[in-house]
Coordinates of C-alpha atoms in Angstrom, one line a residue:
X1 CA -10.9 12.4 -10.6
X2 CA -8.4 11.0 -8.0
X3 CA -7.0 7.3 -8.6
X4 CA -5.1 4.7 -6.2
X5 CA -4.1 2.3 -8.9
X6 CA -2.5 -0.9 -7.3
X7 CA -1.0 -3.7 -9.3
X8 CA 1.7 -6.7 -8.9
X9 CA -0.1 -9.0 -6.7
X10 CA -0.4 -12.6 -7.6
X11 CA 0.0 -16.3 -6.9
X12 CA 3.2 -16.8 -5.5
X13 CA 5.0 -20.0 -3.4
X14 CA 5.9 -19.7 0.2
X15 CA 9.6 -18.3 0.5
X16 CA 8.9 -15.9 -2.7
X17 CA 8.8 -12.5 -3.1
X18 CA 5.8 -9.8 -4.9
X19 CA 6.2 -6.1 -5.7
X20 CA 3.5 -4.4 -5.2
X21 CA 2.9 -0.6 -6.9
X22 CA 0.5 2.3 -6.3
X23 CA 0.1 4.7 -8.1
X24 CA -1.5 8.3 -7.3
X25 CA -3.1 10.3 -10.4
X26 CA -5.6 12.8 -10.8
X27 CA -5.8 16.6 -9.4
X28 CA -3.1 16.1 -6.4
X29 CA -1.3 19.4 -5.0
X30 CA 1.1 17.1 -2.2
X31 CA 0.7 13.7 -0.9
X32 CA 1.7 13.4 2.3
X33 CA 1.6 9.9 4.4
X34 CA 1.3 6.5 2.2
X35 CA 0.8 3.8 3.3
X36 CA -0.4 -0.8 2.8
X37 CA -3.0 -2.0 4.5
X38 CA -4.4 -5.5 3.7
X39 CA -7.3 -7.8 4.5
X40 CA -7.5 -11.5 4.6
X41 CA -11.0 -13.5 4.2
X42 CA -13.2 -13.2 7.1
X43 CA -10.6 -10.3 8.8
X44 CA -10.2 -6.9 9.5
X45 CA -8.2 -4.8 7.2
X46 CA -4.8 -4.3 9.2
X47 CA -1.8 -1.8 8.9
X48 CA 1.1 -3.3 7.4
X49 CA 3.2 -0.8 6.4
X50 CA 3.7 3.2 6.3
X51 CA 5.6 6.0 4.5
X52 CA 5.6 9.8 4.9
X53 CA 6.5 12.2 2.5
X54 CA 10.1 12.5 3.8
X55 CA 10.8 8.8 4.1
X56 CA 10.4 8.4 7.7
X57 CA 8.3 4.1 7.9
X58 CA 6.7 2.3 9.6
X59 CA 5.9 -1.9 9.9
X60 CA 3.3 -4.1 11.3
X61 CA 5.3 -6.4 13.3
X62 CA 4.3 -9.4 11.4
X63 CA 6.3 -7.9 8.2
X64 CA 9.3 -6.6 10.2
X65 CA 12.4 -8.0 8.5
X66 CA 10.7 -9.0 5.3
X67 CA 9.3 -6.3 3.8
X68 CA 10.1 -2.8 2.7
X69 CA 8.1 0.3 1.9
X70 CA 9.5 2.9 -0.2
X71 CA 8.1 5.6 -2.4
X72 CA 8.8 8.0 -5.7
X73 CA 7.1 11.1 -5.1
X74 CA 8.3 12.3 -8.3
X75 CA 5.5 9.6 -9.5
X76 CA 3.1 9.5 -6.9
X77 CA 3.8 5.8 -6.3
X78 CA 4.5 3.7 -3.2
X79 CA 5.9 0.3 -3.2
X80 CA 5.7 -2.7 -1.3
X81 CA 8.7 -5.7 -1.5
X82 CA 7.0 -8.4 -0.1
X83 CA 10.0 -11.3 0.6
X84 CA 9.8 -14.5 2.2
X85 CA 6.2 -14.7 1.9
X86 CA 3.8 -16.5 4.0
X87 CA 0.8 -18.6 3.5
X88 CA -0.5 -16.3 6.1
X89 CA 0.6 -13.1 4.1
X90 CA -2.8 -14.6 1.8
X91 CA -4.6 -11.2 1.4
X92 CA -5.8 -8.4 -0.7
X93 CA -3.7 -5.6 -0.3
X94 CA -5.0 -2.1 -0.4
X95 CA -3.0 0.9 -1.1
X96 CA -3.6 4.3 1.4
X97 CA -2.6 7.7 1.2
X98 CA -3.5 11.2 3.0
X99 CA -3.8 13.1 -0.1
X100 CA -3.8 17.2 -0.9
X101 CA -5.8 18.1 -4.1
X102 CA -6.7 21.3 -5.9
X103 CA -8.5 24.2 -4.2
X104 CA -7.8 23.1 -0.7
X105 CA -9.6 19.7 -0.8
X106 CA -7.8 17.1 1.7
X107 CA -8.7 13.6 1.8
X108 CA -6.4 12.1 4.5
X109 CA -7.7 8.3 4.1
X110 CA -7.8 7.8 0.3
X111 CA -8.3 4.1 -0.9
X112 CA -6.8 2.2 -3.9
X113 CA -9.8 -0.8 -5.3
X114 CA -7.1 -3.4 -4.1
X115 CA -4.5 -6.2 -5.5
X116 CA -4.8 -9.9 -4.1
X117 CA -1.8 -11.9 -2.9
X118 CA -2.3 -15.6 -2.8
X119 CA 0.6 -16.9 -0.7
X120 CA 0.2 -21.1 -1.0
X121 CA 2.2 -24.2 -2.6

C-alpha cells in the first residue's frame, strides 16, 4: 500500500506561521514532482505550491513571499512553511505527488487524506 501522510495543520492567529509535512511510504521506486494543493469551504482545490525531484519550485501567487516548499527525498517527505498566515489561507491542505512504484506502476496524481488550517483570531 501507498500512503500521503500529512500532518502539522492547526488553528493558528493571523501573522503566524504552520509547518506542514508529507510523508510518502509504501512500495515507491522514485518520486518525482510534489507538490500542496488546498481547498477552502465551498471552493475548488487550487495549486499552491510545487517541488520536483531536483528542487526546481513553484508558487501560487497568493503564497509568493510567504511560503516555502522544500523536500527530503532521503524521507519521502515534502514540506510546507506557511508564514504570515491569512484568514484567507483558512483551508484543508492536501499533499500531491507523481509517484513511481514497484513493477512499473506510475501514479502521477497521488493524494494525501488532508490537514486543515484554520487561519482566524
Amino acid at each position: 500500500q501507498v500512503q500521503l501522510v500529512e500532518s502539522g495543520g492547526g488553528l493558528v492567529q493571523p501573522g503566524g506561521a504552520l509547518r506542514l509535512s508529507c510523508a510518502a511510504s509504501g512500495s515507491i521506486v522514485s518520486i518525482y514532482a510534489m507538490g500542496w494543493y488546498r481547498q477552502a469551504p465551498g471552493e475548488q482545490r487550487e495549486l499552491v505550491a510545487t517541488i520536483t525531484s531536483a528542487g526546481s519550485t513553484n508558487y501560487a501567487d497568493s503564497v509568493k513571499g510567504r511560503f516555502t516548499i522544500s523536500r527530503d527525498n532521503a524521507k519521502n517527505t515534502v514540506y510546507l512553511q506557511m508564514n504570515s498566515l491569512k484568514p484567507e489561507d483558512t483551508a484543508v491542505y492536501y499533499c500531491n505527488a507523481d509517484l513511481l512504484l514497484r513493477y512499473g506502476l506510475r501514479y502521477s496524481d497521488y493524494w494525501g487524506q488532508g490537514t486543515e488550517v484554520t487561519v482566524s483570531s
